Short mmCIF file of C-alpha atoms in Angstrom, two decimals:
data_model
loop_
_atom_site.label_atom_id
_atom_site.label_comp_id
_atom_site.label_asym_id
_atom_site.label_seq_id
_atom_site.Cartn_x
_atom_site.Cartn_y
_atom_site.Cartn_z
CA MET B 1160 0.00 0.00 0.00
CA LYS B 1161 1.74 3.10 -1.22
CA HIS B 1162 -0.04 6.44 -1.23
CA ASP B 1163 0.98 9.94 -2.21
CA TYR B 1164 0.24 12.14 0.79
CA THR B 1165 1.75 15.33 -0.68
CA SER B 1166 -1.72 16.73 -1.40
CA VAL B 1167 -2.91 16.43 2.21
CA LYS B 1168 -4.06 19.83 3.47
CA ASN B 1169 -2.57 19.75 6.99
CA ILE B 1170 0.35 17.93 8.56
CA TYR B 1171 0.68 18.18 12.33
CA ILE B 1172 3.46 17.05 14.65
CA ILE B 1173 2.29 16.16 18.13
CA CYS B 1174 5.27 17.41 20.12
CA GLY B 1175 6.70 15.75 23.18
CA LYS B 1176 6.48 12.05 24.02
CA THR B 1177 3.44 9.99 23.05
CA ASP B 1178 2.74 6.55 24.51
CA MET B 1179 3.58 4.43 21.46
CA ARG B 1180 1.40 1.59 22.76
CA LYS B 1181 -1.65 3.60 21.70
CA GLY B 1182 -3.47 2.40 18.64
CA ILE B 1183 -5.72 4.23 16.20
CA ASP B 1184 -8.53 4.86 18.70
CA GLY B 1185 -6.17 6.11 21.42
CA LEU B 1186 -4.33 8.46 19.07
CA ALA B 1187 -7.56 9.79 17.53
CA THR B 1188 -8.92 10.45 21.05
CA LEU B 1189 -5.69 12.27 21.97
CA ILE B 1190 -6.00 14.47 18.87
CA GLN B 1191 -9.64 15.25 19.59
CA ASP B 1192 -9.60 15.69 23.37
CA SER B 1193 -6.15 17.07 24.17
CA PHE B 1194 -5.54 19.26 21.13
CA GLU B 1195 -9.12 19.95 19.94
CA LEU B 1196 -8.32 19.00 16.34
CA ASP B 1197 -10.45 16.93 13.98
CA PRO B 1198 -8.90 13.49 13.36
CA TYR B 1199 -11.37 13.02 10.47
CA GLY B 1200 -10.16 16.11 8.58
CA ASP B 1201 -7.75 16.13 5.66
CA SER B 1202 -4.79 15.93 8.03
CA ILE B 1203 -1.82 13.75 8.88
CA PHE B 1204 -0.78 13.53 12.54
CA LEU B 1205 2.75 12.50 13.52
CA PHE B 1206 3.64 11.04 16.94
CA SER B 1207 6.91 9.92 18.52
CA GLY B 1208 7.76 8.22 21.78
CA TRP B 1209 10.56 8.39 24.32
CA SER B 1210 13.42 7.05 22.21
CA LYS B 1211 12.78 9.19 19.09
CA ASP B 1212 13.87 6.35 16.83
CA ARG B 1213 10.29 5.54 15.84
CA TYR B 1214 7.15 7.38 14.88
CA LYS B 1215 3.50 6.82 14.05
CA CYS B 1216 1.51 8.58 11.39
CA LEU B 1217 -2.31 8.70 11.57
CA TYR B 1218 -4.51 9.65 8.60
CA PHE B 1219 -8.24 9.34 7.81
CA ASP B 1220 -8.65 8.64 4.09
CA GLY B 1221 -12.44 8.92 3.85
CA ASP B 1222 -13.48 5.37 4.70
CA GLY B 1223 -11.17 4.56 7.61
CA PHE B 1224 -8.00 5.36 9.46
CA ALA B 1225 -4.56 4.38 8.23
CA MET B 1226 -1.66 4.19 10.66
CA LEU B 1227 1.97 3.92 9.68
CA TYR B 1228 4.52 2.83 12.27
CA LYS B 1229 8.19 3.19 11.45
CA ARG B 1230 11.26 2.26 13.48
CA LEU B 1231 14.57 3.68 12.28
CA ASP B 1232 17.53 1.31 12.14
CA LYS B 1233 20.04 4.13 12.60
CA GLY B 1234 19.65 7.66 13.86
CA LYS B 1235 17.00 9.58 15.75
CA LEU B 1236 14.39 12.16 14.90
CA GLN B 1237 14.80 15.78 15.96
CA TRP B 1238 11.42 15.82 17.71
CA SER B 1239 10.16 18.95 19.45
CA LYS B 1240 9.98 18.44 23.24
CA ASP B 1241 7.06 20.68 24.31
CA GLU B 1242 4.45 18.21 25.62
CA ASN B 1243 1.48 20.54 25.10
CA GLU B 1244 2.31 21.75 21.61
CA VAL B 1245 1.01 20.79 18.20
CA ARG B 1246 2.75 22.32 15.21
CA LYS B 1247 1.48 22.52 11.68
CA LEU B 1248 4.30 21.59 9.31
CA SER B 1249 5.00 22.35 5.69
CA GLN B 1250 5.91 19.55 3.28
CA GLN B 1251 9.54 20.73 3.45
CA GLU B 1252 9.57 20.62 7.26
CA VAL B 1253 8.17 17.07 7.18
CA ARG B 1254 10.95 16.00 4.81
CA TRP B 1255 13.56 17.57 7.10
CA LEU B 1256 12.05 15.91 10.17
CA LEU B 1257 11.89 12.44 8.60
CA GLU B 1258 15.45 12.80 7.30
CA GLY B 1259 16.67 13.34 10.88
CA LEU B 1260 17.08 17.11 10.57
CA SER B 1261 15.57 19.85 12.68
CA ILE B 1262 12.34 21.32 11.33
CA GLN B 1263 13.89 24.73 11.89
CA GLN B 1264 16.71 25.19 9.41
CA PRO B 1265 18.16 28.67 10.11
CA LYS B 1266 20.34 28.63 6.98
CA ALA B 1267 17.49 27.70 4.65
CA ILE B 1268 16.11 30.51 2.52
CA GLN B 1269 12.81 31.50 4.08
CA LYS B 1270 9.68 32.55 2.19
CA SER B 1271 9.18 36.28 2.33
CA PRO B 1272 5.95 38.25 2.60
CA LYS B 1273 4.77 40.37 -0.28
CA GLY B 1274 6.53 43.71 -0.34
CA VAL B 1275 5.29 47.16 -1.18
CA PHE B 1276 7.07 49.04 -3.97
#
């Protein structure tokens, strides 16, 4: 099962440590109750546990939930530590995160707001 998730409207990282024993129902409840977000929306939710060498991805595709669980053989994720924070990520930030980089790349060229001439 290989899907292209690049067209998903929202990608959220659930910061801090999540109990990785939770399944689909537990993660969906966490999204809904703790962060007041809609797990049924066009959104991907990313979770990581204590060791930061594994993550879960939860997505509702219209007829059910899909959950991806990945354990890295080498390396760790640069996961944000704030337990009560949810961050909306861009596609670029997701790529950085899943490549083991920080989602904040200070040397990357940032998008600029429209200027006035």
